[in-house]
PDB file of C-alpha atoms in Angstrom:
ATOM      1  CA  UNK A   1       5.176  10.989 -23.160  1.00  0.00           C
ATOM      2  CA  UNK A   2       2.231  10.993 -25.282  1.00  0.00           C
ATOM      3  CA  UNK A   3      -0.884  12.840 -24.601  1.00  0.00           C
ATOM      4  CA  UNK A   4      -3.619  11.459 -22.681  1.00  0.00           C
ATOM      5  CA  UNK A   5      -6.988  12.073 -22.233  1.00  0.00           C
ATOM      6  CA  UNK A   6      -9.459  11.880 -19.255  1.00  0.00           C
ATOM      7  CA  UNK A   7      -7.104  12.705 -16.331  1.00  0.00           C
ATOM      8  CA  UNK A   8      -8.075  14.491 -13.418  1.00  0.00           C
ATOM      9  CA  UNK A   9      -5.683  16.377 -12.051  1.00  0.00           C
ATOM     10  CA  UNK A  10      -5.740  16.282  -8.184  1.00  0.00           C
ATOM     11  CA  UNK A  11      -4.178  19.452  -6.253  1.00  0.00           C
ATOM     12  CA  UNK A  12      -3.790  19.422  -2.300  1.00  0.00           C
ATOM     13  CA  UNK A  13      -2.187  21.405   0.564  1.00  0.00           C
ATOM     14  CA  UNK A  14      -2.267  21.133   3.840  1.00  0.00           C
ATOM     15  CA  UNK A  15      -5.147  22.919   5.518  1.00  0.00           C
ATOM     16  CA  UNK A  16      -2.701  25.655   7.789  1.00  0.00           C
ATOM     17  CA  UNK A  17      -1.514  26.779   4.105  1.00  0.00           C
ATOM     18  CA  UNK A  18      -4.491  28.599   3.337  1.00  0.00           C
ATOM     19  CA  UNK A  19      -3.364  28.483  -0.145  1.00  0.00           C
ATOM     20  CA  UNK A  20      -5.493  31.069  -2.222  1.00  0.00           C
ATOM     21  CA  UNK A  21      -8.198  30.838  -4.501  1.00  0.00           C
ATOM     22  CA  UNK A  22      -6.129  32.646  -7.341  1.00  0.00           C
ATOM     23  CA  UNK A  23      -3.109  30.297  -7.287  1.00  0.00           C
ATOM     24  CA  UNK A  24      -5.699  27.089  -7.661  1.00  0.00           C
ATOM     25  CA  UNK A  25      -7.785  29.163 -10.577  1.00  0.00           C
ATOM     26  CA  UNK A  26      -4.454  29.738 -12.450  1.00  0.00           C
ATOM     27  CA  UNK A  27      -3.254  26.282 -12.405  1.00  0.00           C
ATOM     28  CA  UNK A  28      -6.179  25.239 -13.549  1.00  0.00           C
ATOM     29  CA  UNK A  29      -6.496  27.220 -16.419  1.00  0.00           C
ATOM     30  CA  UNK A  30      -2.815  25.948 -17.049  1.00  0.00           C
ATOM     31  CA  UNK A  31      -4.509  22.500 -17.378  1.00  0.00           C
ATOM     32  CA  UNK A  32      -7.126  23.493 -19.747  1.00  0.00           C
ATOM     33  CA  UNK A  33      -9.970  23.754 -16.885  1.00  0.00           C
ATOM     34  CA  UNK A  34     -11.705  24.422 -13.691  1.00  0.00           C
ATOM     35  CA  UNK A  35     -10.801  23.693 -10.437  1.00  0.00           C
ATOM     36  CA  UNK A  36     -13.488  21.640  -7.917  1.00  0.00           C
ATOM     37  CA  UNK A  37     -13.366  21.364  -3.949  1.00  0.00           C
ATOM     38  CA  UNK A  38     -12.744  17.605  -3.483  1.00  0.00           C
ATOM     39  CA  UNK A  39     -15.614  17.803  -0.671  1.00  0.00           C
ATOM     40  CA  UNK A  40     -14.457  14.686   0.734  1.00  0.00           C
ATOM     41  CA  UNK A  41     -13.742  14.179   4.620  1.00  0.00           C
ATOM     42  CA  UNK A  42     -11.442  11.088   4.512  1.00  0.00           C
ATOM     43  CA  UNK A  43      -8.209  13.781   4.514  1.00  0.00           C
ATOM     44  CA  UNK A  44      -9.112  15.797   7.409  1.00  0.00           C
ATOM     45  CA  UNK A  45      -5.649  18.257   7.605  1.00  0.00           C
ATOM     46  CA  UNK A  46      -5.631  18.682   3.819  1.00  0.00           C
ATOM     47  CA  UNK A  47      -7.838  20.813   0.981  1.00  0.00           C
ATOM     48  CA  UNK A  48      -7.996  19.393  -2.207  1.00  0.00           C
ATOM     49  CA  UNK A  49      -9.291  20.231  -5.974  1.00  0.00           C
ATOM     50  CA  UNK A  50      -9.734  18.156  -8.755  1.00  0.00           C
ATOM     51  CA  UNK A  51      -9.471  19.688 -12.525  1.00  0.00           C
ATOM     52  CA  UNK A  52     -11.475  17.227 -14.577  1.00  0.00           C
ATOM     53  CA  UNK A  53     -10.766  15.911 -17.941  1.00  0.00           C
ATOM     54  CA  UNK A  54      -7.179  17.066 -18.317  1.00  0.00           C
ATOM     55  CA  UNK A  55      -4.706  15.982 -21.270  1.00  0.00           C
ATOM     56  CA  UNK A  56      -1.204  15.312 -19.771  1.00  0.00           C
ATOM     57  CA  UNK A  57       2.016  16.259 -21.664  1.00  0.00           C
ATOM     58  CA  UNK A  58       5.141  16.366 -20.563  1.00  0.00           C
ATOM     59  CA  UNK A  59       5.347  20.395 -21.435  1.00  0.00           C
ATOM     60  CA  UNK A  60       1.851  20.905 -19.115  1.00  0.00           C
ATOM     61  CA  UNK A  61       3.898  18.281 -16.146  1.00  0.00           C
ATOM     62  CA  UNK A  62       6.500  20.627 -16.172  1.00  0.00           C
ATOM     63  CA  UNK A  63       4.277  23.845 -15.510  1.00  0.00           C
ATOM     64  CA  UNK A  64       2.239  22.298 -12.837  1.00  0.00           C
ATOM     65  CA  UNK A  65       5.104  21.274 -11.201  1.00  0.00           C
ATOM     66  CA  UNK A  66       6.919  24.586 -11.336  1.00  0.00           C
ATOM     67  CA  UNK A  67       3.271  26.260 -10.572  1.00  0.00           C
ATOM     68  CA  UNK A  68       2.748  23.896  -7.698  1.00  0.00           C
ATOM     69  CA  UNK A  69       6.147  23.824  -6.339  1.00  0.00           C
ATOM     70  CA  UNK A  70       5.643  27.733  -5.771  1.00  0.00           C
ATOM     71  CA  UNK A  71       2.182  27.631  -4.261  1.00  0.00           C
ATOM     72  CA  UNK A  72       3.089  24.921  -2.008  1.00  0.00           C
ATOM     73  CA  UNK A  73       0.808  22.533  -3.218  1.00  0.00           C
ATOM     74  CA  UNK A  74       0.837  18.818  -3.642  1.00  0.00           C
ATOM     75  CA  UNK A  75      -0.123  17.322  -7.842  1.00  0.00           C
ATOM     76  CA  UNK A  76      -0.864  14.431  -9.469  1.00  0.00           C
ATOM     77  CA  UNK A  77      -2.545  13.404 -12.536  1.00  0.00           C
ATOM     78  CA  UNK A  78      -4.643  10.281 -12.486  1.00  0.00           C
ATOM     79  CA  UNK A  79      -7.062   8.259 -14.354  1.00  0.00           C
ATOM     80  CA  UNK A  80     -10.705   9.178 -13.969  1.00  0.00           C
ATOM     81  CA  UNK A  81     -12.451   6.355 -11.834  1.00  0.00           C
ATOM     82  CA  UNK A  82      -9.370   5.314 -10.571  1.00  0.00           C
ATOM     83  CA  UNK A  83     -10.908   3.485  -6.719  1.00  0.00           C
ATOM     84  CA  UNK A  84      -8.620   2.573  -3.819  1.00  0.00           C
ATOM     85  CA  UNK A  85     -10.659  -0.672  -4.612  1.00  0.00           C
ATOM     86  CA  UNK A  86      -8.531  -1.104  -7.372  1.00  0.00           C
ATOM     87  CA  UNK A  87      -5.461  -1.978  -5.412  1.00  0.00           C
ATOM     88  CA  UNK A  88      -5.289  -5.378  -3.069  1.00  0.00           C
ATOM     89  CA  UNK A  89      -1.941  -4.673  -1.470  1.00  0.00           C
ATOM     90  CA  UNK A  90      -0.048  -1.012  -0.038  1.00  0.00           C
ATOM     91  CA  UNK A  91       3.626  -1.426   0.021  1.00  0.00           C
ATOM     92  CA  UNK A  92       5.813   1.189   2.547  1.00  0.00           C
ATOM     93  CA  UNK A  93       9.352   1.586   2.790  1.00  0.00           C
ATOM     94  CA  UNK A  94       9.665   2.550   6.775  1.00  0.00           C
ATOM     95  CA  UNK A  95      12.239   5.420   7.843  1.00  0.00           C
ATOM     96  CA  UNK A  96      11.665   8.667   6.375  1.00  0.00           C
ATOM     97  CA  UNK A  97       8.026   6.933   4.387  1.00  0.00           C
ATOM     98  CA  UNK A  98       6.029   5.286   7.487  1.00  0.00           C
ATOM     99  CA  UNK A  99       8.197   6.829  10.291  1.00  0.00           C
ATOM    100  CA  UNK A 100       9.664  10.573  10.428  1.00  0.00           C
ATOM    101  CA  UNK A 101      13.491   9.069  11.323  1.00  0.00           C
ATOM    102  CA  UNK A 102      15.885   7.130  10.022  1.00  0.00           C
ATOM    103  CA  UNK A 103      16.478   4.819  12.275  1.00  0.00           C
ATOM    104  CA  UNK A 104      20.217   3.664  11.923  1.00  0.00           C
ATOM    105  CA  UNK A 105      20.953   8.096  12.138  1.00  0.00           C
ATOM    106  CA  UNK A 106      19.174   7.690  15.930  1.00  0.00           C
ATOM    107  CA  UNK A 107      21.166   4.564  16.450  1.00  0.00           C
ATOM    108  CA  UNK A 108      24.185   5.780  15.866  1.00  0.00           C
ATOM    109  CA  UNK A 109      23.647   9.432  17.638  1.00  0.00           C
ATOM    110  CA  UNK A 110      23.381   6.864  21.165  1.00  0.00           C
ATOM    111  CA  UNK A 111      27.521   6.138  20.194  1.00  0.00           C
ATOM    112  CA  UNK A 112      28.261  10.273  19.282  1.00  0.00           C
ATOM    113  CA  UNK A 113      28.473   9.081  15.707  1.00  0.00           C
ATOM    114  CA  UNK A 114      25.309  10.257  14.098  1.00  0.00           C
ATOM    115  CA  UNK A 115      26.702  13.086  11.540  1.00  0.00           C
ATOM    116  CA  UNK A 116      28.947  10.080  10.060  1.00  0.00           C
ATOM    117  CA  UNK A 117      26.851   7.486   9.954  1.00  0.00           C
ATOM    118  CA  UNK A 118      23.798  10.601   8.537  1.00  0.00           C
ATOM    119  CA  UNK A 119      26.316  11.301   6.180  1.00  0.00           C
ATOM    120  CA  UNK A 120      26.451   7.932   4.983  1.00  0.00           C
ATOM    121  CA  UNK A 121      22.389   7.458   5.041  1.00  0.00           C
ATOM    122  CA  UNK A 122      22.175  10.668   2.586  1.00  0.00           C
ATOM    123  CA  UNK A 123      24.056   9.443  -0.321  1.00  0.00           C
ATOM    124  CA  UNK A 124      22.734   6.370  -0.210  1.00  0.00           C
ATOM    125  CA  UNK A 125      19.128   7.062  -0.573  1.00  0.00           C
ATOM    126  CA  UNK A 126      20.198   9.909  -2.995  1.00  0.00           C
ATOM    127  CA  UNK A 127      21.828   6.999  -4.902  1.00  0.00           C
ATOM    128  CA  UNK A 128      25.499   7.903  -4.839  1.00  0.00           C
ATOM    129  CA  UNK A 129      26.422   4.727  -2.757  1.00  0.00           C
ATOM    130  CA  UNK A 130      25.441   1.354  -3.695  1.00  0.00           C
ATOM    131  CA  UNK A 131      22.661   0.294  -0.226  1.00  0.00           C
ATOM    132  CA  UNK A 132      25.279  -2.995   0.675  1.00  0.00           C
ATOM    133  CA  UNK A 133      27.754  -1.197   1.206  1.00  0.00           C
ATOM    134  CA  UNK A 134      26.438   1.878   2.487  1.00  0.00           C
ATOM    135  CA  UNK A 135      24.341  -0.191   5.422  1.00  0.00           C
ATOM    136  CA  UNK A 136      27.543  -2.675   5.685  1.00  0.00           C
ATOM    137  CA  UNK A 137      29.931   0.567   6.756  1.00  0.00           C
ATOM    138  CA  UNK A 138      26.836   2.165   8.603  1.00  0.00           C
ATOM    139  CA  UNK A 139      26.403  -0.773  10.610  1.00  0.00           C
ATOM    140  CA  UNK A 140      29.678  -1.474  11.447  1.00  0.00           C
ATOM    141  CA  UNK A 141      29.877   1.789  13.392  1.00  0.00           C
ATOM    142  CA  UNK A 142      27.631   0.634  15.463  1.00  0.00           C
ATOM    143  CA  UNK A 143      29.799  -2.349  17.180  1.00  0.00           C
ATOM    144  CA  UNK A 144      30.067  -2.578  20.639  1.00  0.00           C
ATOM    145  CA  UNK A 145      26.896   0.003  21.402  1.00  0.00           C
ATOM    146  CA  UNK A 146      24.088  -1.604  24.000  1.00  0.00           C
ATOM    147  CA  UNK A 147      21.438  -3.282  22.194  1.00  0.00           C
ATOM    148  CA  UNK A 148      19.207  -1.325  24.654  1.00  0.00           C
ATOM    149  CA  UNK A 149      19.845   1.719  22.694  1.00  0.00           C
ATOM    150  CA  UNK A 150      17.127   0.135  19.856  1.00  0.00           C
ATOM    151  CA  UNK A 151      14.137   0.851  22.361  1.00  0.00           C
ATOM    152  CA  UNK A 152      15.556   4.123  23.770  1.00  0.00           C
ATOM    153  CA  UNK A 153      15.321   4.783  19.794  1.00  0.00           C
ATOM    154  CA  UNK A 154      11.682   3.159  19.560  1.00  0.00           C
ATOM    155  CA  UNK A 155      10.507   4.761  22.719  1.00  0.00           C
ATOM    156  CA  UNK A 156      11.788   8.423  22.620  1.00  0.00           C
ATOM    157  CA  UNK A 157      12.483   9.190  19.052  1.00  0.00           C
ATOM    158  CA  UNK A 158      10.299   6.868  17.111  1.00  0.00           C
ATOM    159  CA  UNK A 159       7.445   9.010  15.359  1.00  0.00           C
ATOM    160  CA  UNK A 160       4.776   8.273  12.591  1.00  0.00           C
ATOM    161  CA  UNK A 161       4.386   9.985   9.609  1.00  0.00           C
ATOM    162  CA  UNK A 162       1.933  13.088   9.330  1.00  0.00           C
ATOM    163  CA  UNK A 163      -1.476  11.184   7.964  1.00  0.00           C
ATOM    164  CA  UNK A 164      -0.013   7.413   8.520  1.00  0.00           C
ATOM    165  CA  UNK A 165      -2.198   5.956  10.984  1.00  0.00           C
ATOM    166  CA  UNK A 166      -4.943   8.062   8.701  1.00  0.00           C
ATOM    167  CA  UNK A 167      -4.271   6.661   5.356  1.00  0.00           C
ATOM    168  CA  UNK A 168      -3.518   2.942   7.171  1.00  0.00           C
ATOM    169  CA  UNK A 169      -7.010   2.894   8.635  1.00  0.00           C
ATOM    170  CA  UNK A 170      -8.717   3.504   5.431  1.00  0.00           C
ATOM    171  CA  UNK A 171      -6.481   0.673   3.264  1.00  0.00           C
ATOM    172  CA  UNK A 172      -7.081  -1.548   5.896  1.00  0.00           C
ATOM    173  CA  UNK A 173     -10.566  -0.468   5.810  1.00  0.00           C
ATOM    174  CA  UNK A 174     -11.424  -1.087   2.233  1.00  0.00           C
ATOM    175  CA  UNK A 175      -9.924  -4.660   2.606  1.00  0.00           C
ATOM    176  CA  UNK A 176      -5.947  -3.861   1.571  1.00  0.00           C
ATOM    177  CA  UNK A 177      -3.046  -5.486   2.210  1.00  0.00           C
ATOM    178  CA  UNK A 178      -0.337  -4.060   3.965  1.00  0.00           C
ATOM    179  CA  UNK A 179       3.369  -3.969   3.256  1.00  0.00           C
ATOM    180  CA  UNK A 180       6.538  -2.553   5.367  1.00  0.00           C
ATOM    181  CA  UNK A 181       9.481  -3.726   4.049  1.00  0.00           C
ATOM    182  CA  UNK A 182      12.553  -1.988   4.863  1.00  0.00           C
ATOM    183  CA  UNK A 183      16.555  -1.808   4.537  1.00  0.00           C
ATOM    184  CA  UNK A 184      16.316  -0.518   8.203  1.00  0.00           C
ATOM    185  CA  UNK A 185      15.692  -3.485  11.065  1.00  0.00           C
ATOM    186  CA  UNK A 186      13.488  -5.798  12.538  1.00  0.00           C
ATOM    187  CA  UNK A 187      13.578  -4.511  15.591  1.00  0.00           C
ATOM    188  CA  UNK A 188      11.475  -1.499  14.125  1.00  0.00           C
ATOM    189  CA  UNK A 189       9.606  -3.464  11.779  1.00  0.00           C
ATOM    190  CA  UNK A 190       8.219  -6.522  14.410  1.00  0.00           C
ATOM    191  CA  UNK A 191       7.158  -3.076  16.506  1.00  0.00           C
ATOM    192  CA  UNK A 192       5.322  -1.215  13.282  1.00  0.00           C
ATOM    193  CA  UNK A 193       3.574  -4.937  12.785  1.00  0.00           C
ATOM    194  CA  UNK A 194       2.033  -4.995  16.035  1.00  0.00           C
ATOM    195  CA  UNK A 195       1.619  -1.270  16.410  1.00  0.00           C
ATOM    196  CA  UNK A 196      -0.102  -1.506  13.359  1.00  0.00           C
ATOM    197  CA  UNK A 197      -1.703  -4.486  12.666  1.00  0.00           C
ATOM    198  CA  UNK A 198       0.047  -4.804   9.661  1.00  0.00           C
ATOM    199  CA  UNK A 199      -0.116  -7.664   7.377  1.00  0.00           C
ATOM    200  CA  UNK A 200       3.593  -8.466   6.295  1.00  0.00           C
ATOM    201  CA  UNK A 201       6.897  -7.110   7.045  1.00  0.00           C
ATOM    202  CA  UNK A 202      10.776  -7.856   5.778  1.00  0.00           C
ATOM    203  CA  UNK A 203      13.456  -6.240   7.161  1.00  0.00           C
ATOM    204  CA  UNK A 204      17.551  -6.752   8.028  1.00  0.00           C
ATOM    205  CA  UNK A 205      18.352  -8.519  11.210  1.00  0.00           C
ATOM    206  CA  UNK A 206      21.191  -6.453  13.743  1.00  0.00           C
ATOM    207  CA  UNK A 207      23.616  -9.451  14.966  1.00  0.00           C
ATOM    208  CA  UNK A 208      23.755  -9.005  18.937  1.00  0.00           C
ATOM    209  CA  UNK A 209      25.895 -11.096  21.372  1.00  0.00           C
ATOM    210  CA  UNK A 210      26.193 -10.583  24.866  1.00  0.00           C
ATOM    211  CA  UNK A 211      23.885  -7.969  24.748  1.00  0.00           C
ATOM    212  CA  UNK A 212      25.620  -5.636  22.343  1.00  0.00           C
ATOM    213  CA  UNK A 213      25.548  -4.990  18.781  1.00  0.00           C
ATOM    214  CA  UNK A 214      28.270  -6.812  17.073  1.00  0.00           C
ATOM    215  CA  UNK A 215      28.152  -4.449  13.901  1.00  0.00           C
ATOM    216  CA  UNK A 216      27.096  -7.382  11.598  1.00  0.00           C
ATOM    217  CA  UNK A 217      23.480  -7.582   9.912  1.00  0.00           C
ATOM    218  CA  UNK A 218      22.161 -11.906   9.897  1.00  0.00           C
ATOM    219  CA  UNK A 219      21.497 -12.845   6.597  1.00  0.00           C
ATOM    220  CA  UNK A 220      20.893 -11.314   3.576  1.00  0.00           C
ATOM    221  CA  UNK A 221      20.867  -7.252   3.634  1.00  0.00           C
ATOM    222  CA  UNK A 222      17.160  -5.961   2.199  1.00  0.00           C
ATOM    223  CA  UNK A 223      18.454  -4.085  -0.685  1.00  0.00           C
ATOM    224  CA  UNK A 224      16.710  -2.439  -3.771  1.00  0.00           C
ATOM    225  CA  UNK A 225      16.434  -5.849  -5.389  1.00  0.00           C
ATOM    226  CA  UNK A 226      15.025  -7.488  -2.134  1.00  0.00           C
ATOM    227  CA  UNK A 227      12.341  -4.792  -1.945  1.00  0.00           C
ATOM    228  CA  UNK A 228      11.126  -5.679  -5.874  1.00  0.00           C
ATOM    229  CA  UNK A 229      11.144  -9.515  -4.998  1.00  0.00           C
ATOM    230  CA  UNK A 230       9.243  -8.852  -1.599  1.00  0.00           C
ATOM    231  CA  UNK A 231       6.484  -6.969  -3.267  1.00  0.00           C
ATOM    232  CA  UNK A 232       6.338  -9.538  -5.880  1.00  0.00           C
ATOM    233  CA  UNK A 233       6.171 -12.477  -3.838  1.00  0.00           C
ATOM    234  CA  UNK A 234       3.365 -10.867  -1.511  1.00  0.00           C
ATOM    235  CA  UNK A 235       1.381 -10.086  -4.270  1.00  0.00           C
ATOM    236  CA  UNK A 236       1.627 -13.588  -5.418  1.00  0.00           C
ATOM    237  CA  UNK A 237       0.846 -14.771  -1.695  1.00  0.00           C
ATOM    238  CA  UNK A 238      -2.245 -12.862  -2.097  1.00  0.00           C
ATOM    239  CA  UNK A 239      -3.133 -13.097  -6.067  1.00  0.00           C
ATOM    240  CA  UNK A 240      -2.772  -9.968  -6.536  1.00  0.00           C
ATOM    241  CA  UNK A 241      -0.696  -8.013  -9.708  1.00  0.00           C
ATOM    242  CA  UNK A 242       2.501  -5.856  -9.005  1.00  0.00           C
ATOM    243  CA  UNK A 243       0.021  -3.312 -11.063  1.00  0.00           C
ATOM    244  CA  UNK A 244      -2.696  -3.409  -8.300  1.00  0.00           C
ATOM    245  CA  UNK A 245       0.188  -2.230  -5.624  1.00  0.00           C
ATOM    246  CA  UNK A 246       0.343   0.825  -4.319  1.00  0.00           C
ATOM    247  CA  UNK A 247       4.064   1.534  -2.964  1.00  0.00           C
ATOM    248  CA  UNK A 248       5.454   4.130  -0.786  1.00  0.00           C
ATOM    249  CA  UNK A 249       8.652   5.343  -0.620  1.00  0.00           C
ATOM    250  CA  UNK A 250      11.148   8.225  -0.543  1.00  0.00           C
ATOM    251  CA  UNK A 251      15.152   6.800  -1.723  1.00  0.00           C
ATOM    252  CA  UNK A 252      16.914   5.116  -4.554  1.00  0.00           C
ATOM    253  CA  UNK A 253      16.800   1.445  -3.123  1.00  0.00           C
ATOM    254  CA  UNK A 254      12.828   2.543  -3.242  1.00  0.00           C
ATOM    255  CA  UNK A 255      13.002   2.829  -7.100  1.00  0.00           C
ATOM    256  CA  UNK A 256      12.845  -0.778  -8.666  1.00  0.00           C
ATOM    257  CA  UNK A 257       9.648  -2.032  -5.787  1.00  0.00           C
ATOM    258  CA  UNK A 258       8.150   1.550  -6.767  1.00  0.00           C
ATOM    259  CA  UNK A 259       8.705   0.640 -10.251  1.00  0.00           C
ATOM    260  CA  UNK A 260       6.824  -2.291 -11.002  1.00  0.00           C
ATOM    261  CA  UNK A 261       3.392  -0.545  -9.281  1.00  0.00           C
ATOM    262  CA  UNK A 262       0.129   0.939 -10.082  1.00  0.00           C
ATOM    263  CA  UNK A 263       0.796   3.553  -8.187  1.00  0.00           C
ATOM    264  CA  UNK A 264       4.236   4.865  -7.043  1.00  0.00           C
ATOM    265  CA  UNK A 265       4.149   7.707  -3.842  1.00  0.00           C
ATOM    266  CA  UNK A 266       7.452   9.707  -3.587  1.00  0.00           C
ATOM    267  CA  UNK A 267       6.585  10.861   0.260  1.00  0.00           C
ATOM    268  CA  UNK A 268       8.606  13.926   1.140  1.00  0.00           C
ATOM    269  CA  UNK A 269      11.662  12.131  -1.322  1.00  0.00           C
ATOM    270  CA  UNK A 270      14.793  12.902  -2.841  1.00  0.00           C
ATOM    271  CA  UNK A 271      14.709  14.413  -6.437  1.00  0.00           C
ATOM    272  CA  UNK A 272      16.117  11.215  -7.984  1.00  0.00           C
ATOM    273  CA  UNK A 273      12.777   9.639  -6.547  1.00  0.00           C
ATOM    274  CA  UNK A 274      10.047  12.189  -7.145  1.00  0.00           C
ATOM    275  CA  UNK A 275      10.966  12.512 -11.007  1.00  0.00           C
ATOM    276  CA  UNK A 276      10.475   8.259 -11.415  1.00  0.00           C
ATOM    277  CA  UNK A 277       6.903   8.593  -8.877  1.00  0.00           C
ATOM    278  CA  UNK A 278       3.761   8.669 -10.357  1.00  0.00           C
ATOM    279  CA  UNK A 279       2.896  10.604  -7.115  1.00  0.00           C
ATOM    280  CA  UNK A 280       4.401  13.476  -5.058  1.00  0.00           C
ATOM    281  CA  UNK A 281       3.317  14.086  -1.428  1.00  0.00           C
ATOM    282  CA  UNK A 282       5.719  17.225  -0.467  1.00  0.00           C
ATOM    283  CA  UNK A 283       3.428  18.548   1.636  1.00  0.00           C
ATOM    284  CA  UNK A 284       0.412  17.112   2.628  1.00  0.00           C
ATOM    285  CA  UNK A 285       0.539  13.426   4.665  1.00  0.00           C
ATOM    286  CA  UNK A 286       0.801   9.660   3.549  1.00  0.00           C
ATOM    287  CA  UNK A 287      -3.249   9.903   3.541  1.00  0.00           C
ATOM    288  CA  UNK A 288      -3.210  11.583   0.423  1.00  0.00           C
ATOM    289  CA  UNK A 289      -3.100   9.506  -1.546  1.00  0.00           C
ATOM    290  CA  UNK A 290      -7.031   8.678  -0.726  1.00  0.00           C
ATOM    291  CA  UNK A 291      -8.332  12.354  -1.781  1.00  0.00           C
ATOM    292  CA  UNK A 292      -6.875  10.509  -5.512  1.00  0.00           C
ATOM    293  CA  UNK A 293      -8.690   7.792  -5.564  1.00  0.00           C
ATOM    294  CA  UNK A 294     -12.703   7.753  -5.601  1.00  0.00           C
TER     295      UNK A 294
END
């Protein structure tokens, strides 16, 4: 990576952290400068600094991140001026990025077979199995279970992500479109849509006859390359650029939507994710990402 010139580097933590003064001066002065209160209420649970005119390297990335990692606080370097009205569309994967489960884990726990099909769920987003056939065999455990299970799942486990409905409002807001796609199910997704007025939404389809999962997905299965040629097509729908896209995500099959972006948001994600991400949120919520954009 070459140098560049007039970033800001953003720092945030989570308000409860109390993080102290002397652990945001010293990162600073690893960055060549001084540290500002981002006195801005649109992140109400987080504190945030900015460090002004900052020239990234790939040496200085790796001590902020070590720096940051130990002080518990949340990085990112980004272009000075860079506006949320920059972007037309927001992009989120759904379980483990817009919701705090996976889904098919909470599915499967209803048949006693949630540490398998977990198991499963893990390597997949760390990229060790290929998503096809990791939802295929995941999915397949499932057979036989009461569809009814999906809205005991919805109902009592379901939860949003820590500054979601937050960061949603002020997209939505400043006139973005909204995203969920998903390798989880429609089932979820139709319910985010609604929940959340959301614009668009692409999911996999559970196969259910007689009122039982048959432990088949209909159709196509919303893989890695599925994600890309969703946020592609939207942004076409809309006349928008893959580059004014902000996308959200925290697995492998996240990587190729995440990498044709503006701005790529590895939200609480494994490692393989958060070293390809322009952005890291490891601690603070989805909302965020507006303390980095004026």
């Amino acid at each position: 990576m070459n140098q560049q010139n007039n970033m800001n580097l953003i720092l945030q933590a989570p308000k409860q952290h109390a993080v102290p003064s002397s652990a945001i001066e010293s990162i600073a002065a690893l960055a060549g400068g001084r540290a500002e209160r981002i006195a801005d209420d649109r992140v109400p649970d987080a504190d945030a600094w900015r460090v002004a005119d900052v020239s990234q390297s790939d040496a200085l990335k790796a001590s902020i991140d070590a720096a940051c990692l130990q002080a518990r606080l949340d990085y990112a370097f980004i272009d000075e001026g860079r506006k949320l009205s920059d972007f037309r569309l927001v992009a989120m994967d759904m379980d483990s990025t817009l919701i705090t489960i996976e889904c098919i884990d909470e599915i499967a726990d209803m048949q006693g077979l949630k540490p398998q099909v977990a198991e499963i769920t893990e390597a997949a987003m760390r990229g060790e199995i290929e998503f096809n056939e990791s939802l295929t065999r995941r999915v397949a455990l499932l057979k036989g279970l009461d569809a009814g299970a999906l809205q005991r799942v919805y109902d009592e486990r379901l939860q949003l992500s820590l500054g979601a409905e937050n960061m949603l409002k002020a997209v939505q807001a400043a006139g973005l479109k909204t995203l969920l796609v998903s390798g989880g199910f429609t089932f979820f997704t139709d319910r985010m849509k609604a929940r959340l007025n959301l614009d668009y939404t692409h999911a996999n389809t559970l196969e259910v006859a007689d009122g039982k999962l048959t432990g088949k997905v209909v159709g196509g299965i919303v893989n890695a390359d599925e994600k890309r040629a969703t946020v592609e097509r939207i942004c076409r729908e809309i006349g928008a650029e893959p580059s004014q896209a902000i996308v959200m995500g925290d697995g492998a099959n996240d990587l190729r939507m995440m990498g044709i972006s503006g701005l790529s948001v590895a939200f609480r994600a494994k490692p393989v994710v958060r070293a390809q991400a322009s952005v890291g949120l490891n601690f603070v919520g989805l909302d965020g990402i507006l303390n980095l954009l004026a």
